[in-house]
C-alpha cells in the first residue's frame, strides 16, 4: 500500500507534476549541444499533444545526410501512412477521417538549424543582440522560426482564398472565430454491436489550421460523398482538398548569439507572447524551465478568468479544457554555439530518448504509457 502511494508522489516531486496531477515534466537533460527541458500539461479528456516517432533519420541515412528534401519526404511518408490507416479502418471507426494533427520538427546538423511545421505549433529562438544605447551591453530578442498556419492570421486567410478563388466560403467567420469552410459541427458516432444495440457518442469538430497531417475529410472529397460518412456528420461540399500537408521549412545557420530554442504547441502561445516566453527562459534557472513556462501559461489562463493557478490545477481533465488547451513545451539550450558556458566539454556521446506520457493523469496515477514526444540523440526535436 505504501509503495502504491509513493509512486505518484515520486513522479510529482521528481519527474512528475510538482503538485498538478495533469502536469508532467523532465527538469533537465543533456543533448549533443547543451541541455533541454520538457513539460506537458493535459487539459482535454484525452491528451491531444501526442505524436508518432517520424522517419527523418531513415530518410537522412538514405540520402546521405539531412536536407530540405529529406524533411519533405518524412512529412510525405507520415501523411501517406496515416491515409492508409484511415482507408483500412474508417468503416469500423468513421471518426478517424476527422482526426488530424499539427506537426513541428526541429533538427540541427553541424551548424545548420532546420525547422519544419504544419499547423500552429511554434518554434521561437532566443537571440542575443547588441544594445546600441549602451556600450558593451546586449539584450535578448525573440525570433520566430515557424509560420502559424491558422486562418486566424490575416496572411493565412489571404493565402487560402488565393488558392480557392472559386469558393467564396473557403474561410468563414463563425461565432467570432475564422474557420476553414466555417466548420463547427456536431458529429455523431454510432457503434453497432451484433445484438443491434449501439453506443452514440458526439463531439464538435472545428477547423482553423490550413495545413496538417490527417484531416482526411478536408483533403479527399470522396470521403465526404460516401453515404457512410453522411450517417455520422453533415457533408462538406468539396471540389478538391482545402487543407494541405505541405510543410513550411526554414533553414538557418546557427550563430554564437543564438542562445536557446522554444518549441511549443499552440496551447502555450494562446497565453504567452514570443517575447514573454523568451524573457522567462532568459531570467530563470535551467532546471525545470519548461515547467515554468507551462505554469506561466496556466497562470495567465487563470488570470483571464479571475482565478488562481491553484484553482485551475484542481479541475479535472476534460472540464479543464474550458480554461486552457493541452500545452507541450520543449526548451533547448544551444551551448555548443556558446563555447559550453555551463562548463561541459563539447560532447557527442549518445543521449537516451526521452518520451512524454500519452496520458498525464494515468501516468501520475500509475505506471502510464510514454510514447509521445521524443528527443533523439541525433539532435532532432
Short mmCIF file of C-alpha atoms in Angstrom, two decimals:
data_model
loop_
_atom_site.label_atom_id
_atom_site.label_comp_id
_atom_site.label_asym_id
_atom_site.label_seq_id
_atom_site.Cartn_x
_atom_site.Cartn_y
_atom_site.Cartn_z
CA UNK A 1 0.00 0.00 0.00
CA UNK A 2 2.83 2.40 0.87
CA UNK A 3 4.54 1.63 -2.42
CA UNK A 4 1.40 2.40 -4.44
CA UNK A 5 1.06 5.72 -2.61
CA UNK A 6 4.73 6.58 -3.05
CA UNK A 7 4.95 6.13 -6.82
CA UNK A 8 2.66 9.04 -7.76
CA UNK A 9 4.41 11.27 -5.20
CA UNK A 10 7.78 10.29 -6.58
CA UNK A 11 6.72 11.42 -10.02
CA UNK A 12 5.28 14.66 -8.73
CA UNK A 13 8.46 15.66 -6.92
CA UNK A 14 10.93 14.07 -9.34
CA UNK A 15 9.93 13.77 -12.99
CA UNK A 16 6.26 14.16 -12.29
CA UNK A 17 3.93 17.10 -12.00
CA UNK A 18 5.04 19.08 -8.95
CA UNK A 19 1.58 19.05 -7.35
CA UNK A 20 -0.54 19.32 -10.52
CA UNK A 21 -1.93 15.86 -11.33
CA UNK A 22 -2.23 16.80 -15.00
CA UNK A 23 1.34 18.11 -15.36
CA UNK A 24 4.38 16.04 -16.36
CA UNK A 25 7.89 17.44 -16.69
CA UNK A 26 11.50 16.48 -17.14
CA UNK A 27 13.67 19.13 -15.49
CA UNK A 28 16.94 18.98 -17.45
CA UNK A 29 18.87 16.50 -19.55
CA UNK A 30 21.92 16.83 -21.82
CA UNK A 31 21.86 16.73 -25.61
CA UNK A 32 24.74 16.93 -28.06
CA UNK A 33 24.90 20.75 -27.91
CA UNK A 34 23.70 21.60 -24.42
CA UNK A 35 20.67 20.93 -22.20
CA UNK A 36 16.96 20.53 -22.78
CA UNK A 37 13.82 20.55 -20.65
CA UNK A 38 10.29 19.27 -21.37
CA UNK A 39 6.88 19.81 -19.77
CA UNK A 40 3.35 18.79 -20.73
CA UNK A 41 0.06 19.73 -19.10
CA UNK A 42 -3.17 17.96 -20.00
CA UNK A 43 -6.50 19.77 -20.25
CA UNK A 44 -8.54 17.57 -22.62
CA UNK A 45 -10.08 14.27 -21.59
CA UNK A 46 -7.56 12.63 -23.89
CA UNK A 47 -4.22 14.37 -24.25
CA UNK A 48 -4.16 15.80 -27.77
CA UNK A 49 -0.48 16.83 -27.72
CA UNK A 50 0.70 13.46 -28.98
CA UNK A 51 2.72 12.26 -31.91
CA UNK A 52 4.49 9.39 -33.53
CA UNK A 53 8.21 8.96 -33.99
CA UNK A 54 8.69 10.07 -37.58
CA UNK A 55 11.14 8.69 -40.16
CA UNK A 56 13.56 11.61 -40.52
CA UNK A 57 16.61 9.55 -39.55
CA UNK A 58 15.69 6.80 -42.06
CA UNK A 59 15.46 9.25 -44.98
CA UNK A 60 18.59 11.13 -43.89
CA UNK A 61 20.58 7.88 -44.00
CA UNK A 62 19.19 7.04 -47.44
CA UNK A 63 20.03 10.49 -48.82
CA UNK A 64 23.45 10.77 -47.20
CA UNK A 65 22.52 13.47 -44.70
CA UNK A 66 19.84 15.90 -43.61
CA UNK A 67 18.33 18.29 -46.15
CA UNK A 68 15.10 20.05 -47.00
CA UNK A 69 14.25 17.18 -49.37
CA UNK A 70 14.73 14.64 -46.57
CA UNK A 71 12.36 16.57 -44.30
CA UNK A 72 9.72 16.83 -47.02
CA UNK A 73 9.97 13.08 -47.66
CA UNK A 74 9.48 12.40 -43.96
CA UNK A 75 6.35 14.58 -43.88
CA UNK A 76 5.01 12.96 -47.07
CA UNK A 77 5.60 9.46 -45.67
CA UNK A 78 3.80 10.33 -42.43
CA UNK A 79 0.82 11.73 -44.34
CA UNK A 80 0.64 8.76 -46.71
CA UNK A 81 0.84 6.19 -43.96
CA UNK A 82 -1.89 7.94 -41.99
CA UNK A 83 -4.06 7.99 -45.11
CA UNK A 84 -3.53 4.24 -45.48
CA UNK A 85 -4.55 3.77 -41.85
CA UNK A 86 -7.73 5.75 -42.48
CA UNK A 87 -8.61 3.68 -45.53
CA UNK A 88 -8.11 0.45 -43.58
CA UNK A 89 -10.06 1.43 -40.50
CA UNK A 90 -12.61 4.12 -41.26
CA UNK A 91 -15.58 1.79 -41.79
CA UNK A 92 -15.10 0.48 -38.24
CA UNK A 93 -14.01 3.87 -36.85
CA UNK A 94 -15.56 6.55 -39.07
CA UNK A 95 -14.44 9.37 -36.76
CA UNK A 96 -10.86 8.76 -37.86
CA UNK A 97 -11.42 10.73 -41.06
CA UNK A 98 -11.77 13.90 -38.97
CA UNK A 99 -8.60 13.21 -36.95
CA UNK A 100 -5.67 15.47 -37.73
CA UNK A 101 -2.50 16.81 -36.18
CA UNK A 102 -0.18 19.76 -36.34
CA UNK A 103 3.48 18.83 -36.65
CA UNK A 104 6.59 20.80 -35.63
CA UNK A 105 10.04 19.40 -36.34
CA UNK A 106 13.46 20.80 -35.49
CA UNK A 107 16.83 19.32 -36.37
CA UNK A 108 20.41 20.52 -36.02
CA UNK A 109 23.20 19.19 -38.19
CA UNK A 110 26.63 20.77 -37.86
CA UNK A 111 25.83 24.49 -37.63
CA UNK A 112 22.53 24.40 -39.56
CA UNK A 113 19.12 24.52 -37.92
CA UNK A 114 16.10 23.08 -39.77
CA UNK A 115 12.59 23.94 -38.61
CA UNK A 116 9.55 22.49 -40.39
CA UNK A 117 5.91 22.78 -39.41
CA UNK A 118 2.31 22.17 -40.29
CA UNK A 119 -0.37 23.96 -38.28
CA UNK A 120 0.09 26.36 -35.40
CA UNK A 121 2.68 24.85 -33.09
CA UNK A 122 5.58 27.29 -32.97
CA UNK A 123 9.36 27.49 -32.68
CA UNK A 124 10.97 30.62 -31.22
CA UNK A 125 14.67 31.44 -30.87
CA UNK A 126 16.18 33.49 -28.06
CA UNK A 127 18.91 35.54 -29.76
CA UNK A 128 21.39 37.98 -28.24
CA UNK A 129 21.78 41.36 -29.93
CA UNK A 130 23.83 44.42 -29.07
CA UNK A 131 22.09 47.34 -27.41
CA UNK A 132 23.12 50.41 -29.35
CA UNK A 133 22.14 52.68 -26.46
CA UNK A 134 24.81 51.29 -24.11
CA UNK A 135 28.47 50.42 -24.61
CA UNK A 136 29.22 46.67 -24.35
CA UNK A 137 25.58 45.98 -23.47
CA UNK A 138 23.38 43.36 -25.04
CA UNK A 139 19.79 42.20 -24.93
CA UNK A 140 17.96 39.02 -25.97
CA UNK A 141 15.17 39.18 -28.55
CA UNK A 142 12.60 36.64 -29.69
CA UNK A 143 12.91 35.46 -33.28
CA UNK A 144 10.01 33.37 -34.60
CA UNK A 145 11.26 30.49 -36.75
CA UNK A 146 7.98 28.94 -37.89
CA UNK A 147 4.81 30.05 -39.64
CA UNK A 148 1.43 29.71 -37.93
CA UNK A 149 -0.85 28.01 -40.48
CA UNK A 150 -4.00 29.26 -38.83
CA UNK A 151 -6.74 31.19 -40.59
CA UNK A 152 -6.99 33.49 -37.57
CA UNK A 153 -3.92 35.10 -39.18
CA UNK A 154 -4.89 37.51 -41.96
CA UNK A 155 -1.97 36.49 -44.22
CA UNK A 156 -3.02 32.84 -43.97
CA UNK A 157 -6.62 33.70 -44.86
CA UNK A 158 -5.37 35.57 -47.93
CA UNK A 159 -3.22 32.58 -48.91
CA UNK A 160 -6.13 30.13 -48.58
CA UNK A 161 -8.51 32.41 -50.51
CA UNK A 162 -5.96 32.83 -53.29
CA UNK A 163 -5.71 29.05 -53.63
CA UNK A 164 -9.51 28.73 -53.88
CA UNK A 165 -10.74 31.73 -55.89
CA UNK A 166 -13.89 29.85 -56.93
CA UNK A 167 -15.02 29.19 -53.34
CA UNK A 168 -16.42 32.24 -51.56
CA UNK A 169 -16.92 30.20 -48.39
CA UNK A 170 -13.44 28.71 -48.13
CA UNK A 171 -12.86 30.76 -44.94
CA UNK A 172 -15.82 31.82 -42.83
CA UNK A 173 -16.14 33.82 -39.62
CA UNK A 174 -18.23 31.59 -37.33
CA UNK A 175 -19.13 32.65 -33.78
CA UNK A 176 -16.34 35.20 -33.82
CA UNK A 177 -13.70 32.70 -34.99
CA UNK A 178 -12.28 32.27 -38.50
CA UNK A 179 -12.56 28.65 -39.69
CA UNK A 180 -11.87 26.63 -42.83
CA UNK A 181 -15.28 26.25 -44.55
CA UNK A 182 -16.80 27.65 -41.35
CA UNK A 183 -16.66 24.17 -39.87
CA UNK A 184 -18.04 23.78 -36.38
CA UNK A 185 -20.45 20.89 -36.41
CA UNK A 186 -21.73 18.14 -34.15
CA UNK A 187 -20.53 14.74 -35.29
CA UNK A 188 -22.41 11.66 -34.14
CA UNK A 189 -20.54 8.38 -33.90
CA UNK A 190 -22.66 5.24 -33.69
CA UNK A 191 -21.04 1.91 -32.90
CA UNK A 192 -23.29 -1.06 -33.57
CA UNK A 193 -22.89 -4.46 -31.98
CA UNK A 194 -24.13 -7.88 -33.03
CA UNK A 195 -27.21 -7.58 -30.85
CA UNK A 196 -28.15 -4.37 -32.75
CA UNK A 197 -27.65 -2.28 -29.63
CA UNK A 198 -25.33 0.64 -30.01
CA UNK A 199 -23.49 3.49 -28.36
CA UNK A 200 -23.86 7.05 -29.58
CA UNK A 201 -21.03 9.49 -28.96
CA UNK A 202 -20.87 13.06 -30.11
CA UNK A 203 -18.23 15.74 -30.42
CA UNK A 204 -17.77 19.10 -32.09
CA UNK A 205 -15.23 19.49 -34.84
CA UNK A 206 -13.73 22.88 -35.57
CA UNK A 207 -11.02 23.63 -38.07
CA UNK A 208 -8.71 26.64 -38.07
CA UNK A 209 -5.39 25.29 -39.37
CA UNK A 210 -4.75 25.36 -43.11
CA UNK A 211 -2.05 22.67 -43.05
CA UNK A 212 -1.95 19.42 -41.09
CA UNK A 213 -1.29 15.70 -41.04
CA UNK A 214 -4.57 13.83 -41.49
CA UNK A 215 -7.94 15.65 -41.57
CA UNK A 216 -8.79 13.40 -44.50
CA UNK A 217 -12.36 14.67 -44.73
CA UNK A 218 -10.94 18.05 -45.79
CA UNK A 219 -8.49 16.58 -48.28
CA UNK A 220 -10.32 13.74 -50.02
CA UNK A 221 -13.75 14.74 -51.40
CA UNK A 222 -14.68 11.09 -51.97
CA UNK A 223 -14.96 10.52 -48.22
CA UNK A 224 -17.42 13.39 -47.86
CA UNK A 225 -19.58 11.95 -50.62
CA UNK A 226 -19.65 8.48 -49.12
CA UNK A 227 -23.03 7.61 -47.54
CA UNK A 228 -21.18 6.08 -44.59
CA UNK A 229 -19.69 9.45 -43.64
CA UNK A 230 -23.04 11.18 -44.11
CA UNK A 231 -24.54 8.90 -41.47
CA UNK A 232 -22.29 10.48 -38.88
CA UNK A 233 -21.82 14.09 -39.92
CA UNK A 234 -23.10 16.80 -42.21
CA UNK A 235 -21.34 16.51 -45.59
CA UNK A 236 -18.98 19.34 -46.52
CA UNK A 237 -19.14 20.28 -50.20
CA UNK A 238 -15.61 19.91 -51.56
CA UNK A 239 -14.32 20.06 -55.11
CA UNK A 240 -10.73 19.48 -54.02
CA UNK A 241 -8.58 19.49 -50.89
CA UNK A 242 -8.95 22.59 -48.70
CA UNK A 243 -6.19 21.65 -46.25
CA UNK A 244 -2.59 20.88 -47.22
CA UNK A 245 0.14 18.63 -45.81
CA UNK A 246 2.94 20.72 -47.35
CA UNK A 247 5.25 21.92 -44.54
CA UNK A 248 6.86 25.32 -44.24
CA UNK A 249 10.61 24.80 -43.85
CA UNK A 250 13.21 27.24 -42.54
CA UNK A 251 16.95 26.60 -42.81
CA UNK A 252 19.12 28.87 -40.70
CA UNK A 253 22.81 28.95 -39.87
CA UNK A 254 23.34 28.96 -36.11
CA UNK A 255 25.45 31.78 -34.71
CA UNK A 256 27.21 32.33 -31.38
CA UNK A 257 24.46 34.81 -30.44
CA UNK A 258 21.75 32.09 -30.63
CA UNK A 259 21.10 31.09 -27.01
CA UNK A 260 18.09 28.77 -26.87
CA UNK A 261 15.06 27.42 -28.72
CA UNK A 262 11.47 27.10 -27.51
CA UNK A 263 9.29 24.53 -29.26
CA UNK A 264 5.67 24.56 -28.06
CA UNK A 265 2.14 23.67 -29.08
CA UNK A 266 -0.44 26.39 -29.61
CA UNK A 267 -1.67 26.00 -26.03
CA UNK A 268 1.37 27.96 -24.82
CA UNK A 269 1.17 30.67 -27.46
CA UNK A 270 -2.54 31.26 -26.78
CA UNK A 271 -1.45 32.56 -23.37
CA UNK A 272 2.09 33.94 -23.81
CA UNK A 273 3.72 36.12 -26.46
CA UNK A 274 7.00 35.07 -28.04
CA UNK A 275 8.74 37.86 -26.12
CA UNK A 276 7.23 36.85 -22.77
CA UNK A 277 8.31 33.23 -23.22
CA UNK A 278 11.88 34.22 -24.17
CA UNK A 279 12.06 36.58 -21.19
CA UNK A 280 11.03 33.78 -18.80
CA UNK A 281 13.70 31.43 -20.16
CA UNK A 282 16.35 34.16 -20.01
CA UNK A 283 15.68 35.19 -16.42
CA UNK A 284 15.24 31.81 -14.73
CA UNK A 285 17.40 28.76 -13.92
CA UNK A 286 17.60 26.00 -16.50
CA UNK A 287 16.32 23.17 -14.33
CA UNK A 288 12.54 22.97 -14.73
CA UNK A 289 12.39 25.83 -17.24
CA UNK A 290 9.81 24.11 -19.46
CA UNK A 291 7.59 23.54 -16.43
CA UNK A 292 7.99 27.20 -15.52
CA UNK A 293 6.74 28.21 -18.99
CA UNK A 294 3.74 25.88 -18.71
CA UNK A 295 2.89 27.26 -15.30
CA UNK A 296 3.17 30.85 -16.56
CA UNK A 297 0.71 30.00 -19.35
CA UNK A 298 -1.75 28.35 -16.95
CA UNK A 299 -1.45 31.28 -14.55
CA UNK A 300 -2.29 33.63 -17.40
CA UNK A 301 -5.32 31.47 -18.30
CA UNK A 302 -6.39 31.64 -14.65
CA UNK A 303 -5.91 35.42 -14.52
CA UNK A 304 -8.22 35.85 -17.51
CA UNK A 305 -10.94 34.06 -15.51
CA UNK A 306 -10.13 35.94 -12.30
CA UNK A 307 -8.88 32.70 -10.77
CA UNK A 308 -5.65 31.44 -9.23
CA UNK A 309 -3.35 28.72 -10.53
CA UNK A 310 -4.23 26.58 -7.50
CA UNK A 311 -7.89 26.78 -8.52
CA UNK A 312 -7.26 25.57 -12.07
CA UNK A 313 -4.94 22.72 -11.13
CA UNK A 314 -7.75 21.17 -9.05
CA UNK A 315 -10.05 20.99 -12.09
CA UNK A 316 -10.29 17.54 -13.66
CA UNK A 317 -9.27 16.81 -17.24
CA UNK A 318 -11.96 17.47 -19.83
CA UNK A 319 -13.55 20.26 -17.81
CA UNK A 320 -10.15 21.93 -17.62
CA UNK A 321 -10.22 22.37 -21.41
CA UNK A 322 -12.70 25.21 -20.87
CA UNK A 323 -9.87 27.18 -19.25
CA UNK A 324 -6.83 26.30 -21.37
CA UNK A 325 -5.64 23.85 -24.02
CA UNK A 326 -3.17 20.98 -23.69
CA UNK A 327 0.32 22.51 -23.57
CA UNK A 328 3.63 20.95 -24.57
CA UNK A 329 6.92 22.84 -24.22
CA UNK A 330 10.49 21.85 -25.10
CA UNK A 331 13.34 24.28 -24.32
CA UNK A 332 16.69 23.53 -25.96
CA UNK A 333 19.85 25.38 -24.91
CA UNK A 334 22.47 25.85 -27.64
CA UNK A 335 25.62 25.65 -25.54
CA UNK A 336 27.89 24.29 -28.23
CA UNK A 337 27.40 27.53 -30.12
CA UNK A 338 28.42 29.40 -26.96
CA UNK A 339 31.60 27.56 -26.01
CA UNK A 340 29.83 25.46 -23.36
CA UNK A 341 29.15 28.20 -20.75
CA UNK A 342 27.92 25.60 -18.28
CA UNK A 343 31.41 24.14 -18.05
CA UNK A 344 30.82 20.93 -20.00
CA UNK A 345 33.21 19.96 -22.75
CA UNK A 346 31.95 19.62 -26.30
CA UNK A 347 30.47 16.15 -26.08
CA UNK A 348 28.88 13.94 -28.73
CA UNK A 349 28.12 10.94 -26.54
CA UNK A 350 24.81 9.16 -27.16
CA UNK A 351 21.82 10.55 -25.28
CA UNK A 352 18.83 8.40 -24.39
CA UNK A 353 15.46 9.15 -25.97
CA UNK A 354 13.00 10.98 -23.72
CA UNK A 355 9.27 10.35 -24.09
CA UNK A 356 6.44 12.35 -22.60
CA UNK A 357 3.40 10.35 -21.42
CA UNK A 358 0.40 9.81 -23.67
CA UNK A 359 -1.96 10.45 -20.73
CA UNK A 360 -0.66 12.59 -17.88
CA UNK A 361 -3.39 11.69 -15.39
CA UNK A 362 -2.87 7.96 -15.86
CA UNK A 363 0.91 8.34 -15.70
CA UNK A 364 0.81 10.32 -12.47
CA UNK A 365 -1.70 7.84 -11.01
CA UNK A 366 0.05 4.66 -12.14
CA UNK A 367 2.85 3.46 -14.41
CA UNK A 368 1.36 5.06 -17.52
CA UNK A 369 2.43 4.93 -21.15
CA UNK A 370 5.31 7.01 -22.52
CA UNK A 371 5.18 7.09 -26.29
CA UNK A 372 4.53 10.68 -27.26
CA UNK A 373 7.26 13.28 -27.63
CA UNK A 374 10.80 12.13 -28.26
CA UNK A 375 14.15 13.87 -28.01
CA UNK A 376 16.61 11.93 -30.14
CA UNK A 377 20.37 11.77 -29.72
CA UNK A 378 20.87 12.88 -33.34
CA UNK A 379 19.70 16.37 -32.31
CA UNK A 380 16.23 16.11 -33.77
CA UNK A 381 13.41 17.75 -31.86
#
